C-alpha positions as CSV (number, residue, x, y, z in Angstrom):
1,X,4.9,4.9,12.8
2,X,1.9,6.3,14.6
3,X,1.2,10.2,13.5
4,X,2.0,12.3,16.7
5,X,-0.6,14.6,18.5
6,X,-1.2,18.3,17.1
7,X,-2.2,19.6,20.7
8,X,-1.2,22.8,22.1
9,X,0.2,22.7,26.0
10,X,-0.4,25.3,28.2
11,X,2.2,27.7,30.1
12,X,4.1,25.7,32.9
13,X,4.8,29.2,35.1
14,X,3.0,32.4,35.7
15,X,5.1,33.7,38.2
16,X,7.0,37.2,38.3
17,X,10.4,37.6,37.4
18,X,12.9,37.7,40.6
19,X,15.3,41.3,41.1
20,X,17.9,38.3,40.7
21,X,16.6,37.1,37.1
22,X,16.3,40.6,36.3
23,X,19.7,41.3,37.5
24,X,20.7,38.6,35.5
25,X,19.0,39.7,32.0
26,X,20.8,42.9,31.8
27,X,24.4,41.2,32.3
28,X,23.1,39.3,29.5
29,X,22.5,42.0,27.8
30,X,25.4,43.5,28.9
31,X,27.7,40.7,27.3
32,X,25.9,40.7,23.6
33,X,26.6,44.1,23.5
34,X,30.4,43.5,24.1
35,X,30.4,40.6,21.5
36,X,29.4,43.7,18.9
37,X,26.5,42.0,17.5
38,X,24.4,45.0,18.3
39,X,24.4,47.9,15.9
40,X,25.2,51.5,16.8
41,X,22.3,54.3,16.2
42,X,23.9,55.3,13.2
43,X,24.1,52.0,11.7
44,X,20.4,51.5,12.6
45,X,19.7,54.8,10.7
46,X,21.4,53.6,7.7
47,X,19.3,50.7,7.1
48,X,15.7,52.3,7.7
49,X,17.3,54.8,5.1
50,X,17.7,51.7,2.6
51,X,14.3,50.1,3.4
52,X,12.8,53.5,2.8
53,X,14.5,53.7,-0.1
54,X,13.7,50.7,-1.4
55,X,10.1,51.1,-0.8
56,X,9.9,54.6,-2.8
57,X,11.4,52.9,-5.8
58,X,9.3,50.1,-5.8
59,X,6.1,52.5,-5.2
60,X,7.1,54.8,-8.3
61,X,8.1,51.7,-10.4
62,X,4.2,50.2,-10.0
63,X,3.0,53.5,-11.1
64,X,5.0,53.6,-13.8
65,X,4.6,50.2,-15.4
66,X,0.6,51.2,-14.4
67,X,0.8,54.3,-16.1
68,X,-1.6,55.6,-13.6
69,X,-0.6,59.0,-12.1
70,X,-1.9,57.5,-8.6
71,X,-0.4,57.0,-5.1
72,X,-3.4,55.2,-3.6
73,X,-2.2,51.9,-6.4
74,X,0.1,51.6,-3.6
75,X,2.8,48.6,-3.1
76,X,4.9,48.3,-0.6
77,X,8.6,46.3,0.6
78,X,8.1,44.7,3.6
79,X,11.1,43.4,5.3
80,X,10.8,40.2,7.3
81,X,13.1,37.9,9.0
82,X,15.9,39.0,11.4
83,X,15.6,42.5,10.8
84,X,11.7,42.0,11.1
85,X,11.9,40.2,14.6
86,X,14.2,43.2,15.5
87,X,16.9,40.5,16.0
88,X,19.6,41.4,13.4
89,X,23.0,41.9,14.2
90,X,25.5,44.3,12.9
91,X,26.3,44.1,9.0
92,X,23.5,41.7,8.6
93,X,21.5,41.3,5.4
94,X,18.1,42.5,5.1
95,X,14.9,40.0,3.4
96,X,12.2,42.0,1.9
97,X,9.1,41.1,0.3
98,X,7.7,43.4,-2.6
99,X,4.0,43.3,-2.5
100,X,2.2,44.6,-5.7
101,X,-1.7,45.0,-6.9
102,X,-2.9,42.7,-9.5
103,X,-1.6,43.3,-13.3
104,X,2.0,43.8,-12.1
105,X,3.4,40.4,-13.4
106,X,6.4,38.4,-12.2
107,X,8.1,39.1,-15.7
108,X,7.6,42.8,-14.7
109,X,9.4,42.5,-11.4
110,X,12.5,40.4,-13.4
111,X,12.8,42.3,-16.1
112,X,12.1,46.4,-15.5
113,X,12.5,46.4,-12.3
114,X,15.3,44.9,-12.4
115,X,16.5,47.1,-14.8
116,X,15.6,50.2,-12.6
117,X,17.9,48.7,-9.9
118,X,20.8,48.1,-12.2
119,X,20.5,52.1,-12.6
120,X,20.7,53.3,-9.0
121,X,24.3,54.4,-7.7
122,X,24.1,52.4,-4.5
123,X,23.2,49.0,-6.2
124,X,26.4,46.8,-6.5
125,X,26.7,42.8,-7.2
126,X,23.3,42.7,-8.7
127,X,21.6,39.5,-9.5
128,X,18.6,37.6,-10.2
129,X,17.9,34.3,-9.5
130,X,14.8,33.2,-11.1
131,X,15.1,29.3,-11.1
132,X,15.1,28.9,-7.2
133,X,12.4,27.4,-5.1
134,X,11.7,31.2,-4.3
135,X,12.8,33.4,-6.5
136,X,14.7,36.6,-5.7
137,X,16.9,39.5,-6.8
138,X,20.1,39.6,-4.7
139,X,22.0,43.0,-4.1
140,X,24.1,45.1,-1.9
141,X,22.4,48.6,-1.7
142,X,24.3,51.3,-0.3
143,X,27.0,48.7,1.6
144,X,23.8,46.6,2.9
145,X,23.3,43.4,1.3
146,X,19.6,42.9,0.1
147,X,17.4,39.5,-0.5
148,X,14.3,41.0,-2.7
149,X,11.1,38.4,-2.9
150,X,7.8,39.7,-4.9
151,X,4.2,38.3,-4.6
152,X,1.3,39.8,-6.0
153,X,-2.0,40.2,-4.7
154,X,-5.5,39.8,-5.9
155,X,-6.1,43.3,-5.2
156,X,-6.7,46.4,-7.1
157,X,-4.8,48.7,-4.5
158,X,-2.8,48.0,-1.6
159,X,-3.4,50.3,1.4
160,X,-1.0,51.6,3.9
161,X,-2.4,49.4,6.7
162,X,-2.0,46.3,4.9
163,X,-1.7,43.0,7.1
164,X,-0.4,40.3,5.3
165,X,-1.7,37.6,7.8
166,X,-5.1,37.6,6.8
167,X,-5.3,34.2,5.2
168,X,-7.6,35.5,2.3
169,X,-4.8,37.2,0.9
170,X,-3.6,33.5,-0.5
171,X,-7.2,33.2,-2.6
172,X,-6.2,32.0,-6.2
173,X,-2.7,33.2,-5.9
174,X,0.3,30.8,-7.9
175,X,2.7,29.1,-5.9
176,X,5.9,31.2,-5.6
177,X,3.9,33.8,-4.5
178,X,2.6,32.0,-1.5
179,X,5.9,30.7,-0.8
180,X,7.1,34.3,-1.2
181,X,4.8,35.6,1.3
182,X,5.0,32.6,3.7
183,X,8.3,34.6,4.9
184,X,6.7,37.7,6.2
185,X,3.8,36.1,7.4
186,X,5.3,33.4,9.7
187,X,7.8,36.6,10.9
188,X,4.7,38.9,11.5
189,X,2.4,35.9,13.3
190,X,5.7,34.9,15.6
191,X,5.8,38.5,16.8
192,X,2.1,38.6,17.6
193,X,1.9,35.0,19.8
194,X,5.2,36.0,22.2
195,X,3.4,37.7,25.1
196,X,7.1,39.8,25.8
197,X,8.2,40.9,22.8
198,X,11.3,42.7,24.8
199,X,11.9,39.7,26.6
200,X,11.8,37.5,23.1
201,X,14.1,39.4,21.4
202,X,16.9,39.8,24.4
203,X,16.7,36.0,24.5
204,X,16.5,35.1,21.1
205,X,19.7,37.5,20.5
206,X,21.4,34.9,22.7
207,X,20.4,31.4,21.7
208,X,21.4,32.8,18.0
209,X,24.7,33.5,19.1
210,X,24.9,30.3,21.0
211,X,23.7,28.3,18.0
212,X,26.5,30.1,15.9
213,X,29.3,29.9,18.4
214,X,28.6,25.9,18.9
215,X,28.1,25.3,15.0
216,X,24.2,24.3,14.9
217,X,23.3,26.9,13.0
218,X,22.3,26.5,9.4
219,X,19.0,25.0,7.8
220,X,20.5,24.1,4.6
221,X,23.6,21.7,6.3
222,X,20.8,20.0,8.3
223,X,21.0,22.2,11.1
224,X,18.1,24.4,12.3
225,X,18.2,28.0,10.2
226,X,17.0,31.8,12.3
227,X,13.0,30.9,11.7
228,X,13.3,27.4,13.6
229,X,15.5,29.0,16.3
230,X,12.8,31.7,17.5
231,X,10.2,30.0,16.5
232,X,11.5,27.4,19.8
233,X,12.5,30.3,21.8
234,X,8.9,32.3,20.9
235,X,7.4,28.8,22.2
236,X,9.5,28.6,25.6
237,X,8.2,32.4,26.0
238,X,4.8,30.6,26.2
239,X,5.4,28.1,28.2
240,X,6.9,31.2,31.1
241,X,5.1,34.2,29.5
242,X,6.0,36.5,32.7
243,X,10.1,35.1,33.1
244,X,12.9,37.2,32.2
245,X,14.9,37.1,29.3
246,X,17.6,35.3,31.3
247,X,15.4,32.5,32.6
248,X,13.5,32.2,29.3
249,X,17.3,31.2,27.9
250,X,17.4,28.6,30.7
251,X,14.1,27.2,30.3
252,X,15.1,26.8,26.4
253,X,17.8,24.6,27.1
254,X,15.2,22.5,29.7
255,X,12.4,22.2,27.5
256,X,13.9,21.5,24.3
257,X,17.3,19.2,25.6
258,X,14.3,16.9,27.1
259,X,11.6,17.2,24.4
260,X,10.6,14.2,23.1
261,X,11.0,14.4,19.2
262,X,9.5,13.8,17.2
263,X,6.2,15.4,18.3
264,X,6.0,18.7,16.7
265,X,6.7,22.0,18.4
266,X,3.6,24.5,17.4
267,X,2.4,28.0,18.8
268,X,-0.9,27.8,18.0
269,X,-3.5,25.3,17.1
270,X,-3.1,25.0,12.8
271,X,-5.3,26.8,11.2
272,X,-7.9,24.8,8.8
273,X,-9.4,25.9,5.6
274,X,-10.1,25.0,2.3
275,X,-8.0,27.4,0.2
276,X,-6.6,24.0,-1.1
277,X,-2.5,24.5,-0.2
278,X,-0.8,21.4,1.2
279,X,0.0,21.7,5.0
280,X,1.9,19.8,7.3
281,X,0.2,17.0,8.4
282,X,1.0,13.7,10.0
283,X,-2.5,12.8,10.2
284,X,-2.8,12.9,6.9
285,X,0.8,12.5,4.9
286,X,2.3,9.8,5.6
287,X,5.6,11.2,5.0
288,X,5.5,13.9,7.6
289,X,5.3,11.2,10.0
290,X,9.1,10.9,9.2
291,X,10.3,13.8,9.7
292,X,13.6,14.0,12.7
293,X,12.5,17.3,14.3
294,X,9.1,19.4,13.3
295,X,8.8,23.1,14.2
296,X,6.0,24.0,12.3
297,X,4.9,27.4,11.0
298,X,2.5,29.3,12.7
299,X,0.9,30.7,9.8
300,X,-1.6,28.8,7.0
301,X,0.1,26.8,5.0
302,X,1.7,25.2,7.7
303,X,5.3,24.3,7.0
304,X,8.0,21.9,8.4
305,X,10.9,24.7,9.0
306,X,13.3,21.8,10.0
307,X,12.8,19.3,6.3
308,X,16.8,19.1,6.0
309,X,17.0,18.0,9.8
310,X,18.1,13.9,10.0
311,X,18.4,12.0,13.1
312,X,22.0,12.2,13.1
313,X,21.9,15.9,13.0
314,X,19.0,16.7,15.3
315,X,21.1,14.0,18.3
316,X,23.8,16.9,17.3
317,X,21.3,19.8,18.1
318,X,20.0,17.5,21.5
319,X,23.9,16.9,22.7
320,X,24.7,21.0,22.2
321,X,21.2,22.0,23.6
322,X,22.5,19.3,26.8
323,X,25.5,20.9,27.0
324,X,23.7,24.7,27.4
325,X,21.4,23.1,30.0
326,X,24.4,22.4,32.0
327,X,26.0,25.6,31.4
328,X,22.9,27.5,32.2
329,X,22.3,25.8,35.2
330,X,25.7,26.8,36.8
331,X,24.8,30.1,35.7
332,X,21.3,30.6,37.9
333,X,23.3,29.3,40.8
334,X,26.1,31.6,40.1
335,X,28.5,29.1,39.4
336,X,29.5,30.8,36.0
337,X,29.1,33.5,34.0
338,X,27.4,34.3,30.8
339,X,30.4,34.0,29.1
340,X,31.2,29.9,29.2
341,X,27.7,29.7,27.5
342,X,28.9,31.3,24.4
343,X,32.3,29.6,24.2
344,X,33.4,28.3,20.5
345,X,33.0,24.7,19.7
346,X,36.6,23.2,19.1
347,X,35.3,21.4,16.3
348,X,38.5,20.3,15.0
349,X,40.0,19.5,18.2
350,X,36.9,17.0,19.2
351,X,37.7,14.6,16.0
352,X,40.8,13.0,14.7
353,X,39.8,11.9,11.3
354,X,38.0,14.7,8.4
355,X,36.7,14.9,5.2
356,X,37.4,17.7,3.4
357,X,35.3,19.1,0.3
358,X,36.9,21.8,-1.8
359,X,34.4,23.7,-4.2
360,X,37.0,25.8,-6.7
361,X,36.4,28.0,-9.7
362,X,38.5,29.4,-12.5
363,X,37.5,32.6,-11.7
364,X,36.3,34.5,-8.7
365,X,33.0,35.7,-9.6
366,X,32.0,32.3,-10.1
367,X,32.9,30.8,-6.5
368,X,30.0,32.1,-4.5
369,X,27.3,30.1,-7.4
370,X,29.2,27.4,-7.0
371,X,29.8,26.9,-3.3
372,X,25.9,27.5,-2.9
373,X,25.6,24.5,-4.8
374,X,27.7,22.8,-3.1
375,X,26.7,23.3,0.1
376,X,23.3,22.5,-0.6
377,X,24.3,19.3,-0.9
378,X,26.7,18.2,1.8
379,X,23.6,17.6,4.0
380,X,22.9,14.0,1.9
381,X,27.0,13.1,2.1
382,X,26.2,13.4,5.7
383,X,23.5,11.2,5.4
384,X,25.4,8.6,3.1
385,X,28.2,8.4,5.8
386,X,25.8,7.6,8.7
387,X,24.2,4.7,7.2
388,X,28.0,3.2,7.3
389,X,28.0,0.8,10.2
390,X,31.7,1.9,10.4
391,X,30.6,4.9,11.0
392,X,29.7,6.2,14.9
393,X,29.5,9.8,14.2
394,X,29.6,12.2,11.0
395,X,29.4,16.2,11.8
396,X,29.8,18.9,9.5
397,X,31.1,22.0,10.2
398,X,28.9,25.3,8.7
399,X,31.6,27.3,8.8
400,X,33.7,27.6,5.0
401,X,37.3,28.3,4.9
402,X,39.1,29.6,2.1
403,X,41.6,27.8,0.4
404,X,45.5,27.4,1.1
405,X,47.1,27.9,-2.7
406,X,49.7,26.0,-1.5
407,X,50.3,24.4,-5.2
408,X,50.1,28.3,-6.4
409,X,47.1,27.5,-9.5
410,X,45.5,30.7,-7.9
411,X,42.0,28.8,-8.2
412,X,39.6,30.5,-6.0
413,X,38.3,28.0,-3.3
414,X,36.5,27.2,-0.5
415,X,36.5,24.2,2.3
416,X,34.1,22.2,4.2
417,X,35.3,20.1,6.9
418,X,33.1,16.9,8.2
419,X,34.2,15.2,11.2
420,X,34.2,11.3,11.7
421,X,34.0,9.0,14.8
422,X,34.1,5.5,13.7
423,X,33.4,2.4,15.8
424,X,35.7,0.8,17.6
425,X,36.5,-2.5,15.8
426,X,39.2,-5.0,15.3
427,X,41.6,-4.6,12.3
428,X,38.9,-2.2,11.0
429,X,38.8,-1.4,7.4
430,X,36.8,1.3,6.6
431,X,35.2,1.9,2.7
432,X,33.5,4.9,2.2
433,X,34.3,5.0,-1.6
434,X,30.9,4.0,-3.0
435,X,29.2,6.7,-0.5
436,X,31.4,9.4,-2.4
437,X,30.9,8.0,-5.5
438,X,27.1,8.2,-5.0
439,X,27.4,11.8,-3.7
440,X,29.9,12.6,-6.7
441,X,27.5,11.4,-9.4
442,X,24.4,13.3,-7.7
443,X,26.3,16.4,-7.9
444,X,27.4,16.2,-11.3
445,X,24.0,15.0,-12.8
446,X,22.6,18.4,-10.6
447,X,25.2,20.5,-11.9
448,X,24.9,19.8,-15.8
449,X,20.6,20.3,-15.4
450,X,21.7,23.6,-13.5
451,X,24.3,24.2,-16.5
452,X,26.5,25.6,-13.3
453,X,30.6,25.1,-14.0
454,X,33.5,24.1,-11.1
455,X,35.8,21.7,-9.8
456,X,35.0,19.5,-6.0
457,X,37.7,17.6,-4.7
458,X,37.0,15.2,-1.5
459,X,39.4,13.5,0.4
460,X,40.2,12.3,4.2
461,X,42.7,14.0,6.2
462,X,43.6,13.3,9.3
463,X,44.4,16.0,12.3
464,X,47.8,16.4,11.4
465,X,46.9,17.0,8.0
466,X,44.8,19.7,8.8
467,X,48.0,22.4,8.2
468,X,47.5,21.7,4.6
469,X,44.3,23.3,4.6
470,X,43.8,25.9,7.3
471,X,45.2,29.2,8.0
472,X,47.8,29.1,10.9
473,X,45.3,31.1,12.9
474,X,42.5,28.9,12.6
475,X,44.9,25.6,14.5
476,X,45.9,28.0,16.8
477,X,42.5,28.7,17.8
478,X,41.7,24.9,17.9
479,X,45.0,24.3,19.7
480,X,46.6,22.6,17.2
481,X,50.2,22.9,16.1
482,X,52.2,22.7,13.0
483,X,55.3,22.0,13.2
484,X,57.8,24.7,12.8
485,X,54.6,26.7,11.8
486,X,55.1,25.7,8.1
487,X,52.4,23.8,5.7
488,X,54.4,21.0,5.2
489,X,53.3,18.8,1.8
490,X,54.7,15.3,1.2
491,X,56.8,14.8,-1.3
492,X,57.2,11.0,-1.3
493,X,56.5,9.3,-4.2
494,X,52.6,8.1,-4.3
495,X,51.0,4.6,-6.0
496,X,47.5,5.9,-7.6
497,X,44.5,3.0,-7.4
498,X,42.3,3.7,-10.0
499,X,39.4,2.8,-8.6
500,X,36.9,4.6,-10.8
501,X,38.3,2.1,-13.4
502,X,38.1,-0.9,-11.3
503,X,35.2,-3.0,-9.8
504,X,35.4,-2.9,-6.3
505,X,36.6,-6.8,-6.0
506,X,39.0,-6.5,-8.9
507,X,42.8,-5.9,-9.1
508,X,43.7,-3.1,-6.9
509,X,47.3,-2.3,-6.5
510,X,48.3,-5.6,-7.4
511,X,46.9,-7.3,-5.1
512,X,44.0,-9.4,-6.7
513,X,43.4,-11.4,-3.6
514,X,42.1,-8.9,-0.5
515,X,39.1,-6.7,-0.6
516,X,40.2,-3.2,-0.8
517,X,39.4,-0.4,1.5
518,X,39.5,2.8,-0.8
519,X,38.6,6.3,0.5
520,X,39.9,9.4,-1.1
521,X,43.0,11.2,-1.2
522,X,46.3,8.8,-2.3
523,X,47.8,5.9,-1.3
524,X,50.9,5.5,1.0
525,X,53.4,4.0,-1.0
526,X,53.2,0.4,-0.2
527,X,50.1,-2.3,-0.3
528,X,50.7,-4.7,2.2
529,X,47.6,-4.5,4.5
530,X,48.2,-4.4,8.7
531,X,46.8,-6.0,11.3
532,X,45.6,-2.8,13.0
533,X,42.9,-0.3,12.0
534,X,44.2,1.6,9.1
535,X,43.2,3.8,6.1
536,X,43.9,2.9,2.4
537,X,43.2,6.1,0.2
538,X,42.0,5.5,-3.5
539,X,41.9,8.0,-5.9
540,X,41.2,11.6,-5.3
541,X,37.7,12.3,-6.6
542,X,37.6,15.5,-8.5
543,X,35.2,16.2,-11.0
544,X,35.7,18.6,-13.8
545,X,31.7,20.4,-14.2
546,X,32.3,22.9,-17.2
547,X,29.1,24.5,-18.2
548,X,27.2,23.2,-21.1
549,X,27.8,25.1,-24.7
C-alpha cells in the first residue's frame, strides 16, 4: 500500500454568505435550541462556578503540598473538550486538565489530592482510575460530572497567561503527561485554525447531534468520538472560511460523503521536530498506512483520532454522511426542513437478525466498571463478524439499554444490540460460534489481568425476539409490536448442544454425520436440518469473571 500525501488543500470558496444562507443559519439555530441541547444562563453560571471552583482547590492544594506561602507557584485546571470548543450541551460532563510546576508528583495528585476531594461537600461518586492509558480522577461535583487529568510541567511557576500549545512545553516530560496534555492542546489549536469561530460552533452543534441521532457517534465502538467530528467540521470551515453555519453543514456532508479515504484529513501542515515523540506518519510507519479513516491532530505529537475506525465501520460513517448530503441538499432548495436531517436512525427496524451482549453484575456499583469494559471491546466482535463471508453487514448500535428482569434475579444489566445482514445464499448455514468463542476468551483473559468481576451473555435474536429485551417504549419508537403488549418467553422444552465440550466436527445432537451450524442462544427442539436458510443456536455463552482473591 503506497503511504498517502501529507499536503494541505486550499479553500474551495471565498464568497459571502447569502441573506438566504443566513436566513437559514438562524432556523438552524432556532431548531437546536428546541431539541434542549442548549443550556439556560443559569445552567451556564453553574458550571463556570465549578471550574472556578475547581481551580481554587487545586491552586491552594500546590501551595500546600509546596509549603510555600506563594500565589505566583501558580497551577491551573484547564478545561478542554466540549465545554472548551464552547460546544457542550446541557447536563454534559466537563474534561479538565490540572497543570502543576515541577516537584508536584503524580503520586501527589492520586493520593492527597485526592484525598482533599473526597472532603469537599459537593464531591459525590468519587474515583480514581490510575491504570488507564490516561489516567484520571472521575467525579460529580456539585450535580456536574467531572473528568480530572494532571500533567506537570518543567517549570518552576506557572503564570496566568500560560499557553499550552507551545511545543517546548513537552521537553523531557514522561508519557501520560504528554498524553494528558495532548487533550487541551489539540482543543485550544482547533479553535485557533477555524477562521469563524461563531460559525464553527453553530455548525458543529449540529453535525454532533446528527452523529448522535443516526448512531455514528462513539470512538470507542469504532465510530468517530467529539474531537474527530470538529476536527472535520473545523476543516470544511477552511475549505468555505466566509459560508454560514448553514452552508458549512452542507458542504460537510459534500466533502466528506465524497472524500477519498484513506488520505488523511489535516488542518495544518504537521509540525516537525526532534523532541523525539512518535507521530503519525505513513511515510514512515508502516502501520499507519493501514489505517480505515485518518483525522489527524493538529497539534505536535500528531495523532490518529480515528485508530478504532475499520472499514466496515467507516462505509457505516460514508452511507450516513450520504444520506445527510441528500437531506441537506433538499434543504438549500427548500425542499425540507431542518428537521428530517436530525431524524433517529430506526436501527432495529433496518435489520431482522441481532446479536445481543448482556454485561450484568451482582451488585449495582459494579455495572458501570464492568460495562466500560465491555464496551471497549465490542468494536473487535465487530471485526470478527465481518471477516465471515456469511456475513454482508455487522452494525452496532452505541446506544445501551438496561435490562428486562424478566427471570426476576434482580442482576443489574445492560444491553448492546449488533445488527446482521447476511448474504443471500442457498440453504445457507451460518456459524459464527468460533468468532464468539474467540471474542469470549479475549475478554476473559482481559478481565482476569484487569482483576475486574461480571457475567456477558451473547446470543442471536431475531426481530420478534426483541420484546424480550427492550422496554415497550423502545419497539414502539422503532415501530415494532409485541403482541398483546406482553414479553412473552418460551416455555417449550429446549435440547442444549454443548458445544464448548465438543469439536466442531464431532457428535452434535446426535447427529454425527452433518456439520453443525452453532450460534448462541438454544436450540429449537428438534435436529433435523431444512432445506432453507435457517439458524441452529448452540449453547448460550456466559462467562462467570469473579475477581481474583
Amino acid at each position: 500500500m503506497e503511504p498517502p500525501t501529507l499536503e494541505m488543500s486550499s479553500a474551495i470558496c471565498l464568497s459571502q454568505p447569502k441573506r438566504i444562507d443566513i436566513e437559514r443559519s438562524k432556523k438552524l439555530e432556532n431548531h437546536l435550541k428546541q431539541q434542549g441541547i442548549f443550556e439556560t444562563e443559569t445552567e451556564s453560571k453553574h458550571r463556570r462556578e465549578v471550574v472556578r471552583k475547581l481551580n481554587k482547590l487545586f491552586k491552594n492544594w500546590i501551595i500546600n503540598i509546596r509549603k510555600i506561602p506563594n500565589d505566583k507557584i501558580g497551577g491551573k485546571v484547564c478545561p478542554f473538550g466540549s465545554y472548551r470548543l464552547g460546544v457542550h450541551t446541557k447536563g454534559a460532563d466537563i474534561d479538565a486538565l490540572c497543570v502543576a510546576p515541577m516537584r508536584i508528583d503524580r503520586t501527589d495528585f492520586f493520593t492527597s489530592f485526592f484525598q482533599l476531594l473526597s472532603q469537599q461537600p459537593e464531591v459525590s461518586q468519587l474515583r480514581s482510575i490510575e491504570e488507564s492509558f490516561v489516567p484520571l480522577i472521575k467525579m460529580d461535583f456539585d450535580g456536574i460530572e467531572v473528568d480530572l487529568l494532571f500533567a506537570k510541567l518543567n517549570l518552576e511557576q506557572l503564570p496566568e497567561t500560560l499557553d499550552l500549545r507551545d511545543t517546548s512545553h513537552l521537553k523531557n516530560l514522561d508519557q501520560k503527561c504528554a498524553r494528558s496534555l495532548n487533550g487541551c492542546r489539540v482543543t485550544d489549536e482547533i479553535l485557533n485554525l477555524v477562521p469563524n469561530k461563531d460559525n464553527f460552533r453553530l455548525a458543529l452543534r449540529a453535525i454532533k447531534l446528527w452523529a448522535k441521532r443516526r448512531g455514528v457517534y462513539s470512538n470507542v465502538l469504532g465510530y468517530l468520538g467529539g474531537v474527530s467530528w470538529a476536527m472535520l467540521v473545523a476543516k470544511t470551515c477552511q475549505l468555505y472560511p466566509n459560508a454560514s453555519a448553514s452552508v458549512i453543514v452542507h458542504k460537510f456532508f459534500l466533502v466528506f460523503s465524497k472524500w477519498k479515504w484513506p488520505n488523511p484529513v489535516l488542518l495544518k501542515t504537521p509540525e516537525v521536530n526532534n523532541l523525539g515523540y512518535q507521530v503519525w506518519d505513513p511515510r514512515v510507519n508502516k502501520s499507519d498506512r493501514y489505517h480505515s479513516m485518518p483525522i489527524i491532530t493538529p497539534s505536535y505529537p500528531q495523532q490518529n483520532s480515528t485508530f478504532n475506525v475499520s472499514k466496515s465501520t467507516r462505509q457505516v460513517i460514508v452511507d450516513e454522511l450520504t444520506v445527510g448530503l441528500g437531506v441537506t441538499n433538499d434543504i438549500m432548495i427548500g425542499q425540507a426542513d431542518w428537521t428530517k436531517l436530525f431524524e433517529e436512525k430506526n436501527f432495529f427496524g433496518d435489520f431482522r437478525h441481532f446479536v445481543v451482549l448482556t454485561a450484568s453484575t451482582e451488585y449495582k456499583e459494579d455495572l458501570c466498571e464492568w460495562c466500560g469494559l465491555i464496551e471497549s471491546r465490542i468494536r473487535h466482535l465487530v471485526t470478527v463478524f465481518d471477516k465471515n463471508q456469511f456475513v454482508k453487514v455487522a452494525r452496532v448500535s452505541p446506544k445501551t439499554y438496561p435490562g428486562l428482569d424478566v427471570a426476576g434475579i434482580g442482576n443489574e444489566s445492560c444491553l448492546w444490540f449488533i445488527g446482521i445482514i447476511f448474504e443471500q445464499f442457498e440453504n445457507l448455514n451460518v456459524d459464527l460460534t468460533y468468532d464468539v468463542h474467540y471474542f469470549s476468551e479475549n475478554l476473559l483473559k482481559l478481565a482476569e489481568n484487569l482483576n475486574r468481576k461480571g457475567d456477558i451473555n451473547v446470543r442471536y435474536v431475531k426481530k420478534k425476539e426483541l420484546c424480550n429485551y427492550l422496554s415497550a417504549e423502545v419497539l414502539k419508537a422503532s415501530g415494532i409490536r409485541c403482541a398483546d403488549g406482553v414479553v412473552k418467553v418460551s416455555r417449550k422444552r429446549k435440547r442444549i448442544c454443548h458445544t464448548e465440550e465438543l469439536p466442531i466436527s464431532k457428535k452434535v445432537c446426535g447427529d454425527e454425520k452433518r456439520q453443525p451450524s452453532l450460534v448462541f442462544g438454544e436450540l429449537d427442539d428438534g435436529c433435523t436440518p431444512e432445506p432453507v436458510k435457517r439458524w441452529f443456536v448452540g449453547k448460550p455463552i456466559k462467562l462467570n469473571l469473579l475477581r481474583k482473591s
